[in-house]
Amino acid sequence: MKSAKTVTQPIAASVLVGTSSVMQKLADTIDRLARYRANVLILGESGTGKELIARTLHARGPRRSAPFVPVNCATLARELLENELFGHERGAFAGATERKRGLFEIADGGVLFLDAIAEMEVTLQAKLLRVIERNEFRRVGGTKKLRVDLSIIATTNRDLPTEMAAGHFRHDLFYRLKVATVIVPPLRERREDIPALVDAFIVDFNRRNDGKIRGIAPAALRRLMEHAWPGDVRELRNVVESAAMLCDDDTLGGASFEQAMASASLRAR
């Protein structure tokens, strides 16, 4: 019988802490995919730690010595995102006084991380698909084809079949990306990992703040185990850190803990 794998990642990747069955499956998937120079689609609810999974894949993979270049597709309008990705030639538009390298060029040899890819406008998705299929592109306003060798890791918290049915996400891009897929489980499906996550967050808090927190009271831990966690691991971390800052002794619990629960839950929404 195969023994359980204890996931003991550095605290920066503490979302991977745990020995639940879903975490074992996730750890195995990451181990397998990290061997390849592959495009990967990471699916999961907000707050589950999708970017940490992406960074873990890069850190363990064959492109680990090359750049990991992140961009959040939800924070930029179409024209700005296109310019960020492809760069531009001098004179391509008003204000383009010099050539600019885009993120495809900067990530050459490494990994381009496209967070919230479902927020990307459909016509720009078509241009992304062309880069994936041909490993080449043109800068905005340019005619010269530039070749790149990179992997794309994309994430979304949206239901992509629904987005495709509504015409908001291209089918061909979806199938190009989903060859390698990672599904990050929500915290409510791995509640048995909460004690280990709490311990990891306390260790990290103490390290960063010269803290002296030794643990959490049993009643407070039970409260965490019963919570719905709409903000997922991000919300749990907020609770632990808030409680640690408000704590009057070396154990998380009591009125200060309840105050942390209330304030962190509001921030997670």
PDB file of C-alpha atoms in Angstrom:
ATOM      1  CA  MET A   1       0.000   0.000   0.000  1.00  0.00           C
ATOM      2  CA  LYS A   2       1.347   3.423  -0.948  1.00  0.00           C
ATOM      3  CA  SER A   3       2.141   5.545   2.099  1.00  0.00           C
ATOM      4  CA  ALA A   4       0.701   9.024   2.475  1.00  0.00           C
ATOM      5  CA  LYS A   5       2.908  11.852   1.312  1.00  0.00           C
ATOM      6  CA  THR A   6       3.445  14.559   3.878  1.00  0.00           C
ATOM      7  CA  VAL A   7       3.456  17.877   2.085  1.00  0.00           C
ATOM      8  CA  THR A   8       6.131  20.060   3.666  1.00  0.00           C
ATOM      9  CA  GLN A   9       6.613  22.995   1.351  1.00  0.00           C
ATOM     10  CA  PRO A  10       8.371  26.221   2.389  1.00  0.00           C
ATOM     11  CA  ILE A  11       6.044  28.633   4.162  1.00  0.00           C
ATOM     12  CA  ALA A  12       5.823  30.795   1.008  1.00  0.00           C
ATOM     13  CA  ALA A  13       3.907  27.880  -0.512  1.00  0.00           C
ATOM     14  CA  SER A  14       1.977  27.062   2.668  1.00  0.00           C
ATOM     15  CA  VAL A  15      -1.194  26.533   0.667  1.00  0.00           C
ATOM     16  CA  LEU A  16       0.362  23.130  -0.098  1.00  0.00           C
ATOM     17  CA  VAL A  17       0.559  22.138   3.575  1.00  0.00           C
ATOM     18  CA  GLY A  18      -1.549  19.118   4.477  1.00  0.00           C
ATOM     19  CA  THR A  19      -1.999  15.362   4.297  1.00  0.00           C
ATOM     20  CA  SER A  20      -5.670  15.152   3.269  1.00  0.00           C
ATOM     21  CA  SER A  21      -6.522  12.925   0.330  1.00  0.00           C
ATOM     22  CA  VAL A  22      -7.250  15.893  -1.934  1.00  0.00           C
ATOM     23  CA  MET A  23      -3.888  17.421  -1.037  1.00  0.00           C
ATOM     24  CA  GLN A  24      -2.147  14.140  -1.800  1.00  0.00           C
ATOM     25  CA  LYS A  25      -3.795  14.158  -5.222  1.00  0.00           C
ATOM     26  CA  LEU A  26      -2.783  17.776  -5.789  1.00  0.00           C
ATOM     27  CA  ALA A  27       0.808  17.102  -4.713  1.00  0.00           C
ATOM     28  CA  ASP A  28       1.029  14.119  -7.070  1.00  0.00           C
ATOM     29  CA  THR A  29      -0.357  16.187  -9.953  1.00  0.00           C
ATOM     30  CA  ILE A  30       2.171  18.947  -9.328  1.00  0.00           C
ATOM     31  CA  ASP A  31       5.026  16.431  -9.150  1.00  0.00           C
ATOM     32  CA  ARG A  32       4.032  14.940 -12.499  1.00  0.00           C
ATOM     33  CA  LEU A  33       3.433  18.195 -14.360  1.00  0.00           C
ATOM     34  CA  ALA A  34       6.557  19.906 -13.042  1.00  0.00           C
ATOM     35  CA  ARG A  35       8.726  17.575 -15.135  1.00  0.00           C
ATOM     36  CA  TYR A  36       7.592  19.087 -18.422  1.00  0.00           C
ATOM     37  CA  ARG A  37       7.847  22.339 -20.362  1.00  0.00           C
ATOM     38  CA  ALA A  38       4.072  22.406 -20.610  1.00  0.00           C
ATOM     39  CA  ASN A  39       1.291  24.974 -20.647  1.00  0.00           C
ATOM     40  CA  VAL A  40      -0.871  24.495 -17.548  1.00  0.00           C
ATOM     41  CA  LEU A  41      -4.381  25.623 -16.627  1.00  0.00           C
ATOM     42  CA  ILE A  42      -5.019  26.046 -12.894  1.00  0.00           C
ATOM     43  CA  LEU A  43      -8.647  26.104 -11.758  1.00  0.00           C
ATOM     44  CA  GLY A  44      -9.916  27.013  -8.320  1.00  0.00           C
ATOM     45  CA  GLU A  45     -11.974  29.400  -6.255  1.00  0.00           C
ATOM     46  CA  SER A  46     -10.673  32.780  -5.177  1.00  0.00           C
ATOM     47  CA  GLY A  47      -8.233  32.527  -2.282  1.00  0.00           C
ATOM     48  CA  THR A  48      -7.220  28.900  -2.804  1.00  0.00           C
ATOM     49  CA  GLY A  49      -3.634  29.771  -3.742  1.00  0.00           C
ATOM     50  CA  LYS A  50      -3.524  29.318  -7.507  1.00  0.00           C
ATOM     51  CA  GLU A  51      -0.549  31.629  -7.963  1.00  0.00           C
ATOM     52  CA  LEU A  52       1.416  29.695  -5.338  1.00  0.00           C
ATOM     53  CA  ILE A  53       0.722  26.521  -7.310  1.00  0.00           C
ATOM     54  CA  ALA A  54       2.005  28.250 -10.457  1.00  0.00           C
ATOM     55  CA  ARG A  55       5.169  29.385  -8.702  1.00  0.00           C
ATOM     56  CA  THR A  56       5.681  25.887  -7.319  1.00  0.00           C
ATOM     57  CA  LEU A  57       5.415  24.379 -10.812  1.00  0.00           C
ATOM     58  CA  HIS A  58       7.989  26.860 -12.078  1.00  0.00           C
ATOM     59  CA  ALA A  59      10.349  26.358  -9.127  1.00  0.00           C
ATOM     60  CA  ARG A  60      10.352  22.586  -9.589  1.00  0.00           C
ATOM     61  CA  GLY A  61      10.316  22.529 -13.374  1.00  0.00           C
ATOM     62  CA  PRO A  62      12.904  22.509 -16.166  1.00  0.00           C
ATOM     63  CA  ARG A  63      12.499  26.285 -16.617  1.00  0.00           C
ATOM     64  CA  ARG A  64      13.319  27.074 -12.977  1.00  0.00           C
ATOM     65  CA  SER A  65      16.472  29.026 -13.848  1.00  0.00           C
ATOM     66  CA  ALA A  66      14.567  31.279 -16.292  1.00  0.00           C
ATOM     67  CA  PRO A  67      12.096  34.089 -15.441  1.00  0.00           C
ATOM     68  CA  PHE A  68       8.637  33.673 -13.934  1.00  0.00           C
ATOM     69  CA  VAL A  69       6.715  36.665 -15.290  1.00  0.00           C
ATOM     70  CA  PRO A  70       3.231  37.344 -13.814  1.00  0.00           C
ATOM     71  CA  VAL A  71       0.434  39.517 -15.156  1.00  0.00           C
ATOM     72  CA  ASN A  72      -3.121  39.873 -13.856  1.00  0.00           C
ATOM     73  CA  CYS A  73      -5.501  39.974 -16.824  1.00  0.00           C
ATOM     74  CA  ALA A  74      -8.286  41.444 -14.686  1.00  0.00           C
ATOM     75  CA  THR A  75      -6.429  44.643 -13.834  1.00  0.00           C
ATOM     76  CA  LEU A  76      -5.707  45.974 -17.328  1.00  0.00           C
ATOM     77  CA  ALA A  77      -7.965  47.165 -20.148  1.00  0.00           C
ATOM     78  CA  ARG A  78      -7.634  45.332 -23.470  1.00  0.00           C
ATOM     79  CA  GLU A  79      -5.265  47.814 -25.121  1.00  0.00           C
ATOM     80  CA  LEU A  80      -3.030  48.053 -22.072  1.00  0.00           C
ATOM     81  CA  LEU A  81      -2.908  44.276 -21.642  1.00  0.00           C
ATOM     82  CA  GLU A  82      -2.061  43.781 -25.322  1.00  0.00           C
ATOM     83  CA  ASN A  83       0.746  46.319 -25.017  1.00  0.00           C
ATOM     84  CA  GLU A  84       2.036  44.640 -21.865  1.00  0.00           C
ATOM     85  CA  LEU A  85       2.067  41.212 -23.493  1.00  0.00           C
ATOM     86  CA  PHE A  86       3.346  42.060 -26.967  1.00  0.00           C
ATOM     87  CA  GLY A  87       5.253  45.288 -26.445  1.00  0.00           C
ATOM     88  CA  HIS A  88       5.313  47.934 -29.172  1.00  0.00           C
ATOM     89  CA  GLU A  89       7.514  49.568 -31.769  1.00  0.00           C
ATOM     90  CA  ARG A  90       8.472  53.217 -31.672  1.00  0.00           C
ATOM     91  CA  GLY A  91       5.731  55.293 -33.271  1.00  0.00           C
ATOM     92  CA  ALA A  92       3.122  52.520 -32.981  1.00  0.00           C
ATOM     93  CA  PHE A  93       0.721  54.991 -31.380  1.00  0.00           C
ATOM     94  CA  ALA A  94       0.723  58.464 -29.889  1.00  0.00           C
ATOM     95  CA  GLY A  95       3.208  58.555 -27.045  1.00  0.00           C
ATOM     96  CA  ALA A  96       5.205  55.521 -28.204  1.00  0.00           C
ATOM     97  CA  THR A  97       8.521  57.366 -28.317  1.00  0.00           C
ATOM     98  CA  GLU A  98      10.652  54.246 -28.043  1.00  0.00           C
ATOM     99  CA  ARG A  99      10.448  50.487 -28.547  1.00  0.00           C
ATOM    100  CA  LYS A 100       9.091  48.509 -25.615  1.00  0.00           C
ATOM    101  CA  ARG A 101       9.670  44.817 -24.959  1.00  0.00           C
ATOM    102  CA  GLY A 102       6.541  42.924 -23.996  1.00  0.00           C
ATOM    103  CA  LEU A 103       6.124  40.211 -21.409  1.00  0.00           C
ATOM    104  CA  PHE A 104       6.369  37.469 -24.040  1.00  0.00           C
ATOM    105  CA  GLU A 105       9.917  38.626 -24.760  1.00  0.00           C
ATOM    106  CA  ILE A 106      10.781  39.109 -21.103  1.00  0.00           C
ATOM    107  CA  ALA A 107       9.523  35.604 -20.247  1.00  0.00           C
ATOM    108  CA  ASP A 108      11.395  33.961 -23.155  1.00  0.00           C
ATOM    109  CA  GLY A 109      12.880  30.689 -21.903  1.00  0.00           C
ATOM    110  CA  GLY A 110      10.767  30.784 -18.763  1.00  0.00           C
ATOM    111  CA  VAL A 111       7.125  30.969 -17.675  1.00  0.00           C
ATOM    112  CA  LEU A 112       4.486  33.601 -18.403  1.00  0.00           C
ATOM    113  CA  PHE A 113       1.846  33.508 -15.677  1.00  0.00           C
ATOM    114  CA  LEU A 114      -1.573  34.756 -16.830  1.00  0.00           C
ATOM    115  CA  ASP A 115      -3.688  35.242 -13.726  1.00  0.00           C
ATOM    116  CA  ALA A 116      -7.475  35.532 -14.224  1.00  0.00           C
ATOM    117  CA  ILE A 117      -7.231  34.591 -17.901  1.00  0.00           C
ATOM    118  CA  ALA A 118     -11.029  34.443 -18.294  1.00  0.00           C
ATOM    119  CA  GLU A 119     -11.054  38.230 -17.918  1.00  0.00           C
ATOM    120  CA  MET A 120      -9.051  38.582 -21.145  1.00  0.00           C
ATOM    121  CA  GLU A 121     -11.083  40.016 -24.043  1.00  0.00           C
ATOM    122  CA  VAL A 122     -11.918  37.462 -26.758  1.00  0.00           C
ATOM    123  CA  THR A 123     -10.011  39.104 -29.624  1.00  0.00           C
ATOM    124  CA  LEU A 124      -6.901  39.203 -27.457  1.00  0.00           C
ATOM    125  CA  GLN A 125      -7.440  35.527 -26.634  1.00  0.00           C
ATOM    126  CA  ALA A 126      -7.104  34.852 -30.381  1.00  0.00           C
ATOM    127  CA  LYS A 127      -3.714  36.568 -30.450  1.00  0.00           C
ATOM    128  CA  LEU A 128      -2.613  34.595 -27.399  1.00  0.00           C
ATOM    129  CA  LEU A 129      -3.664  31.375 -29.109  1.00  0.00           C
ATOM    130  CA  ARG A 130      -1.477  32.242 -32.101  1.00  0.00           C
ATOM    131  CA  VAL A 131       1.550  32.668 -29.845  1.00  0.00           C
ATOM    132  CA  ILE A 132       0.854  29.311 -28.195  1.00  0.00           C
ATOM    133  CA  GLU A 133       0.463  27.527 -31.526  1.00  0.00           C
ATOM    134  CA  ARG A 134       3.371  29.137 -33.425  1.00  0.00           C
ATOM    135  CA  ASN A 135       5.723  30.367 -30.699  1.00  0.00           C
ATOM    136  CA  GLU A 136       5.944  33.699 -32.467  1.00  0.00           C
ATOM    137  CA  PHE A 137       4.354  37.151 -32.412  1.00  0.00           C
ATOM    138  CA  ARG A 138       4.745  40.733 -33.560  1.00  0.00           C
ATOM    139  CA  ARG A 139       5.062  43.777 -31.371  1.00  0.00           C
ATOM    140  CA  VAL A 140       2.202  46.284 -31.631  1.00  0.00           C
ATOM    141  CA  GLY A 141       2.940  48.370 -34.709  1.00  0.00           C
ATOM    142  CA  GLY A 142       5.632  45.963 -35.878  1.00  0.00           C
ATOM    143  CA  THR A 143       6.070  43.706 -38.906  1.00  0.00           C
ATOM    144  CA  LYS A 144       8.957  41.517 -37.765  1.00  0.00           C
ATOM    145  CA  LYS A 145       8.062  38.130 -36.296  1.00  0.00           C
ATOM    146  CA  LEU A 146       9.742  37.375 -32.988  1.00  0.00           C
ATOM    147  CA  ARG A 147      10.148  33.787 -31.836  1.00  0.00           C
ATOM    148  CA  VAL A 148       9.887  32.756 -28.192  1.00  0.00           C
ATOM    149  CA  ASP A 149      10.224  29.549 -26.214  1.00  0.00           C
ATOM    150  CA  LEU A 150       8.151  29.721 -23.055  1.00  0.00           C
ATOM    151  CA  SER A 151       5.475  27.959 -21.056  1.00  0.00           C
ATOM    152  CA  ILE A 152       2.178  29.591 -20.126  1.00  0.00           C
ATOM    153  CA  ILE A 153       0.505  28.946 -16.793  1.00  0.00           C
ATOM    154  CA  ALA A 154      -3.004  30.388 -16.651  1.00  0.00           C
ATOM    155  CA  THR A 155      -5.495  30.573 -13.796  1.00  0.00           C
ATOM    156  CA  THR A 156      -9.158  31.378 -13.377  1.00  0.00           C
ATOM    157  CA  ASN A 157     -11.858  31.092 -10.739  1.00  0.00           C
ATOM    158  CA  ARG A 158     -14.578  31.122 -13.400  1.00  0.00           C
ATOM    159  CA  ASP A 159     -16.414  28.124 -14.848  1.00  0.00           C
ATOM    160  CA  LEU A 160     -14.899  28.023 -18.334  1.00  0.00           C
ATOM    161  CA  PRO A 161     -17.557  25.813 -20.003  1.00  0.00           C
ATOM    162  CA  THR A 162     -20.127  28.413 -18.945  1.00  0.00           C
ATOM    163  CA  GLU A 163     -17.887  31.219 -20.212  1.00  0.00           C
ATOM    164  CA  MET A 164     -17.466  29.422 -23.555  1.00  0.00           C
ATOM    165  CA  ALA A 165     -21.207  28.861 -23.917  1.00  0.00           C
ATOM    166  CA  ALA A 166     -21.728  32.592 -23.388  1.00  0.00           C
ATOM    167  CA  GLY A 167     -19.080  33.410 -25.999  1.00  0.00           C
ATOM    168  CA  HIS A 168     -16.700  34.936 -23.452  1.00  0.00           C
ATOM    169  CA  PHE A 169     -13.914  32.367 -23.798  1.00  0.00           C
ATOM    170  CA  ARG A 170     -12.581  30.688 -26.924  1.00  0.00           C
ATOM    171  CA  HIS A 171     -13.009  26.927 -27.221  1.00  0.00           C
ATOM    172  CA  ASP A 172      -9.709  26.493 -29.059  1.00  0.00           C
ATOM    173  CA  LEU A 173      -7.760  28.350 -26.376  1.00  0.00           C
ATOM    174  CA  PHE A 174      -9.463  26.314 -23.676  1.00  0.00           C
ATOM    175  CA  TYR A 175      -8.441  23.031 -25.262  1.00  0.00           C
ATOM    176  CA  ARG A 176      -4.907  24.304 -25.847  1.00  0.00           C
ATOM    177  CA  LEU A 177      -4.542  25.099 -22.162  1.00  0.00           C
ATOM    178  CA  LYS A 178      -6.438  22.241 -20.528  1.00  0.00           C
ATOM    179  CA  VAL A 179      -4.091  19.493 -21.737  1.00  0.00           C
ATOM    180  CA  ALA A 180      -2.399  19.924 -18.364  1.00  0.00           C
ATOM    181  CA  THR A 181      -4.921  20.953 -15.711  1.00  0.00           C
ATOM    182  CA  VAL A 182      -4.576  21.472 -11.966  1.00  0.00           C
ATOM    183  CA  ILE A 183      -7.721  21.757  -9.855  1.00  0.00           C
ATOM    184  CA  VAL A 184      -7.047  23.403  -6.492  1.00  0.00           C
ATOM    185  CA  PRO A 185      -9.480  22.160  -3.828  1.00  0.00           C
ATOM    186  CA  PRO A 186     -11.281  24.692  -1.612  1.00  0.00           C
ATOM    187  CA  LEU A 187     -10.550  24.644   2.094  1.00  0.00           C
ATOM    188  CA  ARG A 188     -14.024  23.328   2.913  1.00  0.00           C
ATOM    189  CA  GLU A 189     -13.055  20.076   1.128  1.00  0.00           C
ATOM    190  CA  ARG A 190      -9.919  19.612   3.230  1.00  0.00           C
ATOM    191  CA  ARG A 191     -10.815  20.824   6.692  1.00  0.00           C
ATOM    192  CA  GLU A 192      -8.471  18.250   8.232  1.00  0.00           C
ATOM    193  CA  ASP A 193      -5.583  20.360   6.909  1.00  0.00           C
ATOM    194  CA  ILE A 194      -6.625  23.441   8.910  1.00  0.00           C
ATOM    195  CA  PRO A 195      -4.517  22.614  12.032  1.00  0.00           C
ATOM    196  CA  ALA A 196      -1.376  22.192   9.906  1.00  0.00           C
ATOM    197  CA  LEU A 197      -2.110  25.405   8.017  1.00  0.00           C
ATOM    198  CA  VAL A 198      -2.615  27.293  11.274  1.00  0.00           C
ATOM    199  CA  ASP A 199       0.705  26.003  12.589  1.00  0.00           C
ATOM    200  CA  ALA A 200       2.426  27.049   9.363  1.00  0.00           C
ATOM    201  CA  PHE A 201       0.923  30.540   9.491  1.00  0.00           C
ATOM    202  CA  ILE A 202       1.958  30.955  13.131  1.00  0.00           C
ATOM    203  CA  VAL A 203       5.524  29.942  12.294  1.00  0.00           C
ATOM    204  CA  ASP A 204       5.573  32.419   9.421  1.00  0.00           C
ATOM    205  CA  PHE A 205       4.103  35.203  11.576  1.00  0.00           C
ATOM    206  CA  ASN A 206       6.707  34.616  14.299  1.00  0.00           C
ATOM    207  CA  ARG A 207       9.527  34.583  11.761  1.00  0.00           C
ATOM    208  CA  ARG A 208       8.493  37.845  10.128  1.00  0.00           C
ATOM    209  CA  ASN A 209       7.581  39.697  13.313  1.00  0.00           C
ATOM    210  CA  ASP A 210       9.865  38.190  15.960  1.00  0.00           C
ATOM    211  CA  GLY A 211       6.659  36.847  17.466  1.00  0.00           C
ATOM    212  CA  LYS A 212       6.245  34.508  20.428  1.00  0.00           C
ATOM    213  CA  ILE A 213       2.950  32.791  19.575  1.00  0.00           C
ATOM    214  CA  ARG A 214       3.155  29.145  20.655  1.00  0.00           C
ATOM    215  CA  GLY A 215      -0.167  27.826  19.399  1.00  0.00           C
ATOM    216  CA  ILE A 216      -3.944  28.075  19.359  1.00  0.00           C
ATOM    217  CA  ALA A 217      -6.479  27.244  22.056  1.00  0.00           C
ATOM    218  CA  PRO A 218      -8.601  24.111  21.427  1.00  0.00           C
ATOM    219  CA  ALA A 219     -11.848  26.103  21.426  1.00  0.00           C
ATOM    220  CA  ALA A 220     -10.448  28.554  18.887  1.00  0.00           C
ATOM    221  CA  LEU A 221      -9.262  25.715  16.665  1.00  0.00           C
ATOM    222  CA  ARG A 222     -12.719  24.141  16.806  1.00  0.00           C
ATOM    223  CA  ARG A 223     -14.139  27.483  15.710  1.00  0.00           C
ATOM    224  CA  LEU A 224     -11.814  27.469  12.696  1.00  0.00           C
ATOM    225  CA  MET A 225     -12.786  23.893  11.827  1.00  0.00           C
ATOM    226  CA  GLU A 226     -16.480  24.852  11.809  1.00  0.00           C
ATOM    227  CA  HIS A 227     -16.167  28.068   9.763  1.00  0.00           C
ATOM    228  CA  ALA A 228     -17.380  28.091   6.141  1.00  0.00           C
ATOM    229  CA  TRP A 229     -14.268  29.895   4.786  1.00  0.00           C
ATOM    230  CA  PRO A 230     -15.781  31.835   1.870  1.00  0.00           C
ATOM    231  CA  GLY A 231     -12.370  33.502   1.420  1.00  0.00           C
ATOM    232  CA  ASP A 232     -10.599  30.132   1.557  1.00  0.00           C
ATOM    233  CA  VAL A 233      -6.927  29.839   2.595  1.00  0.00           C
ATOM    234  CA  ARG A 234      -6.446  33.586   2.178  1.00  0.00           C
ATOM    235  CA  GLU A 235      -9.160  34.202   4.770  1.00  0.00           C
ATOM    236  CA  LEU A 236      -7.674  31.632   7.158  1.00  0.00           C
ATOM    237  CA  ARG A 237      -4.289  33.312   6.950  1.00  0.00           C
ATOM    238  CA  ASN A 238      -5.926  36.698   7.618  1.00  0.00           C
ATOM    239  CA  VAL A 239      -7.602  35.299  10.736  1.00  0.00           C
ATOM    240  CA  VAL A 240      -4.397  33.778  12.111  1.00  0.00           C
ATOM    241  CA  GLU A 241      -2.321  36.904  11.485  1.00  0.00           C
ATOM    242  CA  SER A 242      -4.984  39.240  12.883  1.00  0.00           C
ATOM    243  CA  ALA A 243      -5.397  37.057  15.970  1.00  0.00           C
ATOM    244  CA  ALA A 244      -1.620  36.962  16.467  1.00  0.00           C
ATOM    245  CA  MET A 245      -1.390  40.755  16.329  1.00  0.00           C
ATOM    246  CA  LEU A 246      -4.255  41.166  18.796  1.00  0.00           C
ATOM    247  CA  CYS A 247      -3.124  38.378  21.113  1.00  0.00           C
ATOM    248  CA  ASP A 248      -2.200  39.388  24.701  1.00  0.00           C
ATOM    249  CA  ASP A 249      -0.325  36.167  25.495  1.00  0.00           C
ATOM    250  CA  ASP A 250       1.297  33.303  23.597  1.00  0.00           C
ATOM    251  CA  THR A 251      -1.887  31.424  22.637  1.00  0.00           C
ATOM    252  CA  LEU A 252      -4.510  32.399  20.051  1.00  0.00           C
ATOM    253  CA  GLY A 253      -8.018  32.460  21.501  1.00  0.00           C
ATOM    254  CA  GLY A 254     -10.526  34.458  23.487  1.00  0.00           C
ATOM    255  CA  ALA A 255     -12.121  37.794  22.632  1.00  0.00           C
ATOM    256  CA  SER A 256      -9.192  38.970  20.498  1.00  0.00           C
ATOM    257  CA  PHE A 257      -9.529  35.824  18.409  1.00  0.00           C
ATOM    258  CA  GLU A 258     -13.242  36.443  17.812  1.00  0.00           C
ATOM    259  CA  GLN A 259     -12.434  40.014  16.788  1.00  0.00           C
ATOM    260  CA  ALA A 260      -9.897  38.661  14.291  1.00  0.00           C
ATOM    261  CA  MET A 261     -12.454  36.216  12.921  1.00  0.00           C
ATOM    262  CA  ALA A 262     -14.952  38.998  12.303  1.00  0.00           C
ATOM    263  CA  SER A 263     -12.515  41.459  10.687  1.00  0.00           C
ATOM    264  CA  ALA A 264     -10.690  38.897   8.519  1.00  0.00           C
ATOM    265  CA  SER A 265     -13.982  37.466   7.239  1.00  0.00           C
ATOM    266  CA  LEU A 266     -15.026  40.933   6.098  1.00  0.00           C
ATOM    267  CA  ARG A 267     -11.707  41.434   4.266  1.00  0.00           C
ATOM    268  CA  ALA A 268     -12.025  38.080   2.496  1.00  0.00           C
ATOM    269  CA  ARG A 269     -15.330  39.006   0.851  1.00  0.00           C
TER     270      ARG A 269
END
